[in-house]
mmCIF file of C-alpha atoms in Angstrom:
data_model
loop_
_atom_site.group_PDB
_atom_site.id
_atom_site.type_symbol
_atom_site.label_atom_id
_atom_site.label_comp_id
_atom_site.label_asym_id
_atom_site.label_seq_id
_atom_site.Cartn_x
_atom_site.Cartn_y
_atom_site.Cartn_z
ATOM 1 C CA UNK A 17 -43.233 -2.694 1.067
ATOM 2 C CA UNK A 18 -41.349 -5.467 1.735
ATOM 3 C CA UNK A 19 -41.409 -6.746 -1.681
ATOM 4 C CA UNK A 20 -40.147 -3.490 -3.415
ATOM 5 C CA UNK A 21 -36.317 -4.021 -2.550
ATOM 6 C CA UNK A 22 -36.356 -8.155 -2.735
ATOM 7 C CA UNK A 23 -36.636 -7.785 -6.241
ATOM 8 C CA UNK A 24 -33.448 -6.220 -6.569
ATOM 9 C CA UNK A 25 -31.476 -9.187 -4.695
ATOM 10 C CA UNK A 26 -29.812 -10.710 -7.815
ATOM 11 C CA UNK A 27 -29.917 -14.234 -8.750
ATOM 12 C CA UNK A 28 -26.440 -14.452 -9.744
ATOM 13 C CA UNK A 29 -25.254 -13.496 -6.376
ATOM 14 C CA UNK A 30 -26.585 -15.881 -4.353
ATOM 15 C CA UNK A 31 -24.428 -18.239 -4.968
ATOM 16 C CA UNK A 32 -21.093 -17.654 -2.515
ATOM 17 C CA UNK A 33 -18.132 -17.857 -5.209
ATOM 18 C CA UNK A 34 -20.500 -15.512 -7.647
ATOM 19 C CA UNK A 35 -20.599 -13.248 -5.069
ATOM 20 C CA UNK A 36 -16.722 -13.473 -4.195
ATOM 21 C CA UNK A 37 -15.358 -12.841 -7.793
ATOM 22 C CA UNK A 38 -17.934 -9.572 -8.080
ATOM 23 C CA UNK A 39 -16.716 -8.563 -4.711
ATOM 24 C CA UNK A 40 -12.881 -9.122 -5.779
ATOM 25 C CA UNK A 41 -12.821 -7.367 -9.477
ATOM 26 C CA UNK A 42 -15.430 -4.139 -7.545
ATOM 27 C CA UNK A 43 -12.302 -3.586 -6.048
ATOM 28 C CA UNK A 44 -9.544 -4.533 -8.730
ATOM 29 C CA UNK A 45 -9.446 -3.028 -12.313
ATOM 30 C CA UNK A 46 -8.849 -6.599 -13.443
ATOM 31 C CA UNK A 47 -7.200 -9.982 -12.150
ATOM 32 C CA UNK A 48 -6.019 -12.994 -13.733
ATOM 33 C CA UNK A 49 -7.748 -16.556 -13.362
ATOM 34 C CA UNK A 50 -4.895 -17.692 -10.377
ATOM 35 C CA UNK A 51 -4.918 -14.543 -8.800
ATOM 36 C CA UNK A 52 -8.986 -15.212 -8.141
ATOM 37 C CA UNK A 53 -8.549 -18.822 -7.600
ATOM 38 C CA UNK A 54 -5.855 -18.214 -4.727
ATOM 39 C CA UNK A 55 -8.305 -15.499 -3.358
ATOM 40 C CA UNK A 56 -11.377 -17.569 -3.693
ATOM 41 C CA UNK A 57 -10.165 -20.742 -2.755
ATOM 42 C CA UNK A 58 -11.806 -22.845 -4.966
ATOM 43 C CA UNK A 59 -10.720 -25.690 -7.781
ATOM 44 C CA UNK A 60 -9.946 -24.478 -11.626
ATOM 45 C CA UNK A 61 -13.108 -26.109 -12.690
ATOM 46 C CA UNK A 62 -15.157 -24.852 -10.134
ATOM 47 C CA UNK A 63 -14.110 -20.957 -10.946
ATOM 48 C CA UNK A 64 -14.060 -21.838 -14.608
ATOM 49 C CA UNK A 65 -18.251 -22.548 -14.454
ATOM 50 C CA UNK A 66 -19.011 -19.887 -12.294
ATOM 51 C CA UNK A 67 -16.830 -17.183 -13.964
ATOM 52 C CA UNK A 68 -19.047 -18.525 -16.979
ATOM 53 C CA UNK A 69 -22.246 -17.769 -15.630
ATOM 54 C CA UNK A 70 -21.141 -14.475 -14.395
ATOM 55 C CA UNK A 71 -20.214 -13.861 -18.237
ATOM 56 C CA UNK A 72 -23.252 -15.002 -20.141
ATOM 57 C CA UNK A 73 -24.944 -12.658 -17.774
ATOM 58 C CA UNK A 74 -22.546 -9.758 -18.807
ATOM 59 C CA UNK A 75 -21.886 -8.622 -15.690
ATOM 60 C CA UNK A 76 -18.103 -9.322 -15.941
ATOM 61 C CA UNK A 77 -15.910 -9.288 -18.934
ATOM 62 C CA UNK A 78 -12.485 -10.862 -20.173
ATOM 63 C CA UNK A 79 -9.352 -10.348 -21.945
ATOM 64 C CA UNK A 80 -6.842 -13.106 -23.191
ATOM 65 C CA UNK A 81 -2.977 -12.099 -23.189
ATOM 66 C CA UNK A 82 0.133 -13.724 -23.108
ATOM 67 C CA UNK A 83 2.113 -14.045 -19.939
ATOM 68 C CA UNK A 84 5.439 -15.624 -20.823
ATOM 69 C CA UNK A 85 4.238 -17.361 -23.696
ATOM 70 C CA UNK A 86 1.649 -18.669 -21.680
ATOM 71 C CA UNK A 87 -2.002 -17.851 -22.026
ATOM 72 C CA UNK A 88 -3.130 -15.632 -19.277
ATOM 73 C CA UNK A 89 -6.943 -14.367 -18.776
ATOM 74 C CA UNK A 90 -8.211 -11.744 -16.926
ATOM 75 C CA UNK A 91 -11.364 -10.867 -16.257
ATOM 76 C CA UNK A 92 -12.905 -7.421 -15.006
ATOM 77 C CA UNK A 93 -16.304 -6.104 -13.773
ATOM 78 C CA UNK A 94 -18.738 -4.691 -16.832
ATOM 79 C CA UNK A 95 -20.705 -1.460 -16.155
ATOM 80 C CA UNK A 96 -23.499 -3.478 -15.979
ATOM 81 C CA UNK A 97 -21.964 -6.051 -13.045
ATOM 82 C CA UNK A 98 -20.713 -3.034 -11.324
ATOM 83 C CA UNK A 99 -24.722 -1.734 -11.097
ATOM 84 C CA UNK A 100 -26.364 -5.223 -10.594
ATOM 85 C CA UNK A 101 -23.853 -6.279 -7.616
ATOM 86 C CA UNK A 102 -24.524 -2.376 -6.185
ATOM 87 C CA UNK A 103 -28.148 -2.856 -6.092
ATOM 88 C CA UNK A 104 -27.974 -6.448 -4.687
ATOM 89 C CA UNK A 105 -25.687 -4.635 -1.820
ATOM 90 C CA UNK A 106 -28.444 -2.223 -1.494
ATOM 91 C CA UNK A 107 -31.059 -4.793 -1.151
ATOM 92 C CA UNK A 108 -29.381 -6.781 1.410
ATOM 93 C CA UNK A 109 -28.280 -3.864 3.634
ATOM 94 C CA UNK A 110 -32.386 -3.007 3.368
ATOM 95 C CA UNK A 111 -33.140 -6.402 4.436
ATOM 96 C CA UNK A 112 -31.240 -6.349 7.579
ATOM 97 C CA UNK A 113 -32.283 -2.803 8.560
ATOM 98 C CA UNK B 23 -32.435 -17.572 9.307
ATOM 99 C CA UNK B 24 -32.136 -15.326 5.707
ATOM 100 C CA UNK B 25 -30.673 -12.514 7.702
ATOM 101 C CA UNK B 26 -28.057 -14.695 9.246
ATOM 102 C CA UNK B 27 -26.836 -15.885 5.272
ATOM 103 C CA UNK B 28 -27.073 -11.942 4.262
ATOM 104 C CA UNK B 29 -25.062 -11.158 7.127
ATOM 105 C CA UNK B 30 -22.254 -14.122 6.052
ATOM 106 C CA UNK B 31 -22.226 -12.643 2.533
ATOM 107 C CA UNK B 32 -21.795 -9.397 3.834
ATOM 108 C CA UNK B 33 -19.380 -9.751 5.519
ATOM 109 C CA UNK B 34 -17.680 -12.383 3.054
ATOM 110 C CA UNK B 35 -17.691 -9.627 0.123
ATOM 111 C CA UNK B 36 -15.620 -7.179 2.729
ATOM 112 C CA UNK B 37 -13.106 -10.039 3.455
ATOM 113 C CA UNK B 38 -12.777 -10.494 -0.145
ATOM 114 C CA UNK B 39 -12.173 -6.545 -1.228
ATOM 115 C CA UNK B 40 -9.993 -5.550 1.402
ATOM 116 C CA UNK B 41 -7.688 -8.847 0.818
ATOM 117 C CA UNK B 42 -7.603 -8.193 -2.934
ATOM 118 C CA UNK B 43 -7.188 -5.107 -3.046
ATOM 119 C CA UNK B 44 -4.798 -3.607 -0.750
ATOM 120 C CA UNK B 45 -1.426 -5.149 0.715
ATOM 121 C CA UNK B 46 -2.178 -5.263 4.608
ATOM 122 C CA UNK B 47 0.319 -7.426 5.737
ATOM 123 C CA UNK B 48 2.667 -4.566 6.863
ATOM 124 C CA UNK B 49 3.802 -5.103 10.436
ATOM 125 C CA UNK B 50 3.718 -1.783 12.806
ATOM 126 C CA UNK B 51 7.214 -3.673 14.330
ATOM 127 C CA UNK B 52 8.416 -2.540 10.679
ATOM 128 C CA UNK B 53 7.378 0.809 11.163
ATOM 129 C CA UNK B 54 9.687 0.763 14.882
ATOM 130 C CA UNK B 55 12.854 -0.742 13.336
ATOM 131 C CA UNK B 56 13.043 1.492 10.896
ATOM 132 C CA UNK B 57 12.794 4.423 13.297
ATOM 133 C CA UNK B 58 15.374 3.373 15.315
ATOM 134 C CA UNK B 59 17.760 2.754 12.307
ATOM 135 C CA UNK B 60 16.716 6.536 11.086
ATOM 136 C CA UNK B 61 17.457 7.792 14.521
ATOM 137 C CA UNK B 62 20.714 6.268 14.319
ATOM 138 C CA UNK B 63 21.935 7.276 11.349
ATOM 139 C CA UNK B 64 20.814 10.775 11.666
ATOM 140 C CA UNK B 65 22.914 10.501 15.281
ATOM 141 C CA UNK B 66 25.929 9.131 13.249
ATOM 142 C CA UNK B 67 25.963 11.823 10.407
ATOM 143 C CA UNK B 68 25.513 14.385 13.113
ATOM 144 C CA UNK B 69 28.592 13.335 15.101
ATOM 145 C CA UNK B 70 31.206 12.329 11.851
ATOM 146 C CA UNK B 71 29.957 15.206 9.705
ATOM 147 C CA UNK B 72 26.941 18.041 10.664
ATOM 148 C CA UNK B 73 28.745 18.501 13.917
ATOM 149 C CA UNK B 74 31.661 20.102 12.413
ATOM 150 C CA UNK B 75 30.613 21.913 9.478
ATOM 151 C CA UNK B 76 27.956 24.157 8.526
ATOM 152 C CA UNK B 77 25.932 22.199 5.227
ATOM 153 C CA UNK B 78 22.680 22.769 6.215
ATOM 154 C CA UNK B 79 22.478 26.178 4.400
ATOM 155 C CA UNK B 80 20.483 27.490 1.409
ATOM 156 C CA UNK B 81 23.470 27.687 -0.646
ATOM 157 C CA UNK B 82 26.292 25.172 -2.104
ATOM 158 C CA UNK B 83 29.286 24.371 0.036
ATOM 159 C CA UNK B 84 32.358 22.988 -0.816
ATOM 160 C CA UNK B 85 32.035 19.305 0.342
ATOM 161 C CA UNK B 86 35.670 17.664 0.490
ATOM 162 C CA UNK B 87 35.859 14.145 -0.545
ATOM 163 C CA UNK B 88 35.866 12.034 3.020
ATOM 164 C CA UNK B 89 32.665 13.835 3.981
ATOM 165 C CA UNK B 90 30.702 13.234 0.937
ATOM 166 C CA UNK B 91 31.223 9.741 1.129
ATOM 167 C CA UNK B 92 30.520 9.368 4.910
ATOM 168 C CA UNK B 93 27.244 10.769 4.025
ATOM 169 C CA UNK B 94 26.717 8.785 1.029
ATOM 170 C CA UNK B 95 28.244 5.776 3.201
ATOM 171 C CA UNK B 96 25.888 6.386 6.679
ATOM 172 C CA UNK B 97 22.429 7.138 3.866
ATOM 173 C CA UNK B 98 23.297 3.522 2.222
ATOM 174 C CA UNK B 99 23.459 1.996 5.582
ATOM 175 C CA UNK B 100 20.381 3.553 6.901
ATOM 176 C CA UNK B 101 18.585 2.754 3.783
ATOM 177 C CA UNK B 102 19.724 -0.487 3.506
ATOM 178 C CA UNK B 103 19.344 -1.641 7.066
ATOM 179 C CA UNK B 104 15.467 -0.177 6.952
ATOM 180 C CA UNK B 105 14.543 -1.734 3.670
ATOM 181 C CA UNK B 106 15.806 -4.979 4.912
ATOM 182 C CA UNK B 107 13.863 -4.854 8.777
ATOM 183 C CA UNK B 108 10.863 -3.398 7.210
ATOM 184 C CA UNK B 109 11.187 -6.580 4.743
ATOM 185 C CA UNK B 110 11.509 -8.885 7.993
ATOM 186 C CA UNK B 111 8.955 -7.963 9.847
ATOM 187 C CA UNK B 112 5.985 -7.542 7.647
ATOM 188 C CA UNK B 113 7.486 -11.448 5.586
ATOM 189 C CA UNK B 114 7.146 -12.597 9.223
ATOM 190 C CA UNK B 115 3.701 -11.095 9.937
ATOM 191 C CA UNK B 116 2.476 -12.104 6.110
ATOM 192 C CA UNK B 117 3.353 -15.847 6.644
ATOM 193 C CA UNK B 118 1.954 -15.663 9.868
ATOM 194 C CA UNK B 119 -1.832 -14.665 8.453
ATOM 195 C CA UNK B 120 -0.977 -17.082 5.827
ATOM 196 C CA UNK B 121 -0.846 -14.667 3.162
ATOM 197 C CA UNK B 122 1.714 -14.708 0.408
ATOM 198 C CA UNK B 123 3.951 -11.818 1.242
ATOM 199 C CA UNK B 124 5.037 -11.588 -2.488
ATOM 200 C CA UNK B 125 1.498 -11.124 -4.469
ATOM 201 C CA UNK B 126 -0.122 -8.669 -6.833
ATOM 202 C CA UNK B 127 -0.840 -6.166 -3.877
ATOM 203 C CA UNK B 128 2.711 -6.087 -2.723
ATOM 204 C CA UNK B 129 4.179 -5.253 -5.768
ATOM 205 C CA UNK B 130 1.640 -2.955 -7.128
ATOM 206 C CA UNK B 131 2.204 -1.213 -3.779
ATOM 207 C CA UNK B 132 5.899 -1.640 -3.998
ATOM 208 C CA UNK B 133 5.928 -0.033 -7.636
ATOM 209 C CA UNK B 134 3.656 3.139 -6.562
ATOM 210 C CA UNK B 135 6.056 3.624 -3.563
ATOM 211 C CA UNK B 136 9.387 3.192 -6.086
ATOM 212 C CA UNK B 137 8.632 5.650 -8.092
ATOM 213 C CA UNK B 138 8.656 8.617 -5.841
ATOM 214 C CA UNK B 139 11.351 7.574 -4.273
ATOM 215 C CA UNK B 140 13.741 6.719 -6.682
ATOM 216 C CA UNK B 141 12.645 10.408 -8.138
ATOM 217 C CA UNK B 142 13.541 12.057 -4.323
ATOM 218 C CA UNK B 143 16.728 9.441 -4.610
ATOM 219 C CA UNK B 144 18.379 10.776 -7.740
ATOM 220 C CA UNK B 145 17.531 14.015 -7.008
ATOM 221 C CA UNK B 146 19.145 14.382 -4.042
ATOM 222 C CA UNK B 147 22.099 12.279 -5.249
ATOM 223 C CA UNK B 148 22.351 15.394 -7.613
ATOM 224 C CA UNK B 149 22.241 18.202 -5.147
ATOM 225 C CA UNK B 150 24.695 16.141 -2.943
ATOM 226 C CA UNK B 151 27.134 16.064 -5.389
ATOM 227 C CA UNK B 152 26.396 19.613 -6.557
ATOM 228 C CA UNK B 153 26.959 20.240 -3.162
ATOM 229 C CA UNK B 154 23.817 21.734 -1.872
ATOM 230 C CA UNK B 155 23.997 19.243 0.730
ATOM 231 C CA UNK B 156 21.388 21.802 3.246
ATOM 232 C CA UNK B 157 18.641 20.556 0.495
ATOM 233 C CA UNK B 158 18.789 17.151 0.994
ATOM 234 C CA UNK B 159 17.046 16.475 3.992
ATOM 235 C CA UNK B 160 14.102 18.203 3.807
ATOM 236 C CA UNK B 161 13.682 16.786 0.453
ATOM 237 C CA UNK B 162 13.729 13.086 1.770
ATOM 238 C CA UNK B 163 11.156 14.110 4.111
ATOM 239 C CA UNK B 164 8.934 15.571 1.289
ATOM 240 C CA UNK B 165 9.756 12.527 -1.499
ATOM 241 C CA UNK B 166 8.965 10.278 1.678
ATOM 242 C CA UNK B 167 5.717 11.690 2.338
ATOM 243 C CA UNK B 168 4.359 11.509 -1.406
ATOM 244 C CA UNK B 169 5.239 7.952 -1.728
ATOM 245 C CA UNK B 170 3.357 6.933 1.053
ATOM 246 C CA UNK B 171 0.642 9.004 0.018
ATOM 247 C CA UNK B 172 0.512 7.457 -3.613
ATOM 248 C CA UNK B 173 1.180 4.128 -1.673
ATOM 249 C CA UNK B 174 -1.829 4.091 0.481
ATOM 250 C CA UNK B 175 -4.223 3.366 -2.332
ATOM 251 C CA UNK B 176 -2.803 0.105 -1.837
ATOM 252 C CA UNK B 177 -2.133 -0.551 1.598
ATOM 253 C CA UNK B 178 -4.015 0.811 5.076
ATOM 254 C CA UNK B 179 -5.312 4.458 3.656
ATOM 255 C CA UNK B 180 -4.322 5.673 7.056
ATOM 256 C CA UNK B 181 -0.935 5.133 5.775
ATOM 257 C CA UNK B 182 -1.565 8.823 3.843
ATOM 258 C CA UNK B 183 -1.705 10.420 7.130
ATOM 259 C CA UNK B 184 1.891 9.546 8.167
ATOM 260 C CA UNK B 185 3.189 10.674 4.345
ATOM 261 C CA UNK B 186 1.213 13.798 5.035
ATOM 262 C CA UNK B 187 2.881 14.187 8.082
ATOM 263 C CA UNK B 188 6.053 13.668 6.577
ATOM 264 C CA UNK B 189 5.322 16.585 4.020
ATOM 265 C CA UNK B 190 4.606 19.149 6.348
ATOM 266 C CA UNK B 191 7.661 17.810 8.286
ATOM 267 C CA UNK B 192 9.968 18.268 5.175
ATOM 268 C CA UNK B 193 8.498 21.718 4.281
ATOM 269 C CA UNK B 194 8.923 22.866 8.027
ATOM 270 C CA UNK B 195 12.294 21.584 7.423
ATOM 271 C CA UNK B 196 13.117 23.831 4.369
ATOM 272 C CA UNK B 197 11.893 26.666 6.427
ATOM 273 C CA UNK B 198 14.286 26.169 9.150
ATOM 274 C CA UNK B 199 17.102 24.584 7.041
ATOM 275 C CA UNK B 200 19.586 25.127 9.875
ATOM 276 C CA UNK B 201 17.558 22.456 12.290
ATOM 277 C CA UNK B 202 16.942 20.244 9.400
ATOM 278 C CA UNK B 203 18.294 17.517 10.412
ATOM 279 C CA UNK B 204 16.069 17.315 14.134
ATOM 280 C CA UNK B 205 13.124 17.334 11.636
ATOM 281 C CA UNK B 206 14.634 14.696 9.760
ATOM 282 C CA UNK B 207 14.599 12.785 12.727
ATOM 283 C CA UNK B 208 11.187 13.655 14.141
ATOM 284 C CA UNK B 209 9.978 12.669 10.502
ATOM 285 C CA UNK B 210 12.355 9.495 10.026
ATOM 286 C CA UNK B 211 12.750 8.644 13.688
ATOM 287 C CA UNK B 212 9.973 9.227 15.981
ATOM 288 C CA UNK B 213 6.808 9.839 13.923
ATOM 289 C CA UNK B 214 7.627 6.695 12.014
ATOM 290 C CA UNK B 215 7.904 5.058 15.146
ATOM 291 C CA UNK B 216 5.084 6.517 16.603
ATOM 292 C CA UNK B 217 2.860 5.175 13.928
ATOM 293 C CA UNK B 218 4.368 1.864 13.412
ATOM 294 C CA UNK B 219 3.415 1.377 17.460
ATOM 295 C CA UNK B 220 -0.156 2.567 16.256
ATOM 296 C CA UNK B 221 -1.072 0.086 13.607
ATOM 297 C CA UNK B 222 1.088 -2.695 15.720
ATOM 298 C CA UNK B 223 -1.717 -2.281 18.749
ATOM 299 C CA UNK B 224 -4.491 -2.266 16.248
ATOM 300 C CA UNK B 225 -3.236 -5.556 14.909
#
């Protein structure tokens, strides 16, 4: 009984800055790297890995432009983020019923 | 123990989403100022130019030269005095939470509030000059209204309620063109007011 819903608590999430970018870009169509790092808090490197992880996973994707000649990269949730961080959300409110 | 970390992340991802995604730095005070500035403006167009001529009307009048530009004159003030307040008070209450006033949020929601109002704007510039001057108020009420509707996808959604309200206002105002400008000023004046005192309590 209890077991059913754990499974669904995602990995990926349960680390806290994972769980803050998914949050931020469920909400945004896209942001840039700054725009997440201000939000977030944390260092370039820091963001960089975990922005990394989220990717090989597929749950988020990117896009590389130029912003006044200077590289800008934004990232947004994939379908497949969007459904993994739902069901995580599911499992967690669950848990605490 | 476990619940106590779901309960952190929980309430870290709400944090997160309503910070990124909607501008809620703007400060009720705002909302008061503004009034006040719209209630005197509408007082001082009533006194120089409504008082003594009949322009609220469903038709086009024959505006001489000194009263168009006391109208033009007294809207730039009002306009220019609110935008400016409305900028003070909510730069004040942003640097206060620490928050940037000048971020994504603010301009996205600045952007989805221009362009409805720069529409109402130059329309209205139009019909002034055409002199259907009776048109003009009830259509700042209505432009008003829609920008702060399209606006609150990007701010406090409760936000839609008072552009709603500001609709119905300017409609009501079409209907009874003659009184226009008392709905202008429940609209501009006192519901403004009204709400800006309403998100100020809720902080």
């Amino acid at each position: 009984m209890v077991k059913e819903f754990l499974k669904d608590l995602d990995k990926a999430f349960e680390n806290r800055i994972r769980l803050g970018i998914m949050s931020a870009l469920m909400v945004n169509d896209q942001l840039d790297f700054n725009t997440l790092k201000d939000l977030l808090g944390v260092t370039d490197g820091n963001l960089a890995s975990h922005l990394k992880s989220l990717e090989k996973s597929e749950y988020i994707s990117f896009s590389k432009s130029f912003l006044e000649r200077k590289p800008n990269t934004s990232y947004a949730a994939t379908a497949k983020g969007k459904k993994a961080f739902r069901k995580h959300i599911g499992a967690i409110e669950k848990l605490l019923r | 123990m476990e619940k106590e970390k779901y309960l952190n992340d929980l309430s870290e991802i709400r944090k997160i989403m309503s910070r990124s995604a909607r501008f809620i730095s703007l400060s009720g005070l705002s909302g008061v100022s503004t009034g006040l500035i719209a209630l005197a403006g509408a007082l001082l167009a009533h006194q120089l130019v409504f008082r003594h001529h009949d322009y609220l009307v469903y038709e086009a009048m024959p505006v001489d030269l000194k009263n168009l530009s006391s109208l033009l004159l007294i809207a730039l003030g009002t306009l220019l005095l609110s935008v400016v307040s409305a900028l003070w008070f909510t730069g004040r209450k942003s640097r206060k939470e620490g928050q940037r006033v000048w971020d994504n949020q603010a301009k996205r929601l600045l952007i989805n509030l221009l362009i409805p109002l720069t529409t109402g704007g130059i329309l209205c510039l139009i019909l002034l000059f055409k002199g259907y001057v009776g048109l003009v108020l009830p259509l700042t009420l209505i432009f008003y209204g829609l920008a702060l509707v399209n606006g609150s996808h990007y701010t406090f959604s409760h936000i839609r309620y008072l552009g709603i309200a500001e609709i119905l206002l300017g409609l009501v105002a079409f209907l009874f063109i003659d009184r226009s400008l008392y709905l202008w000023m429940l609209g501009f004046g006192v519901v403004q007011m009204i709400y800006g005192m309403l998100i100020q309590r809720k902080g």
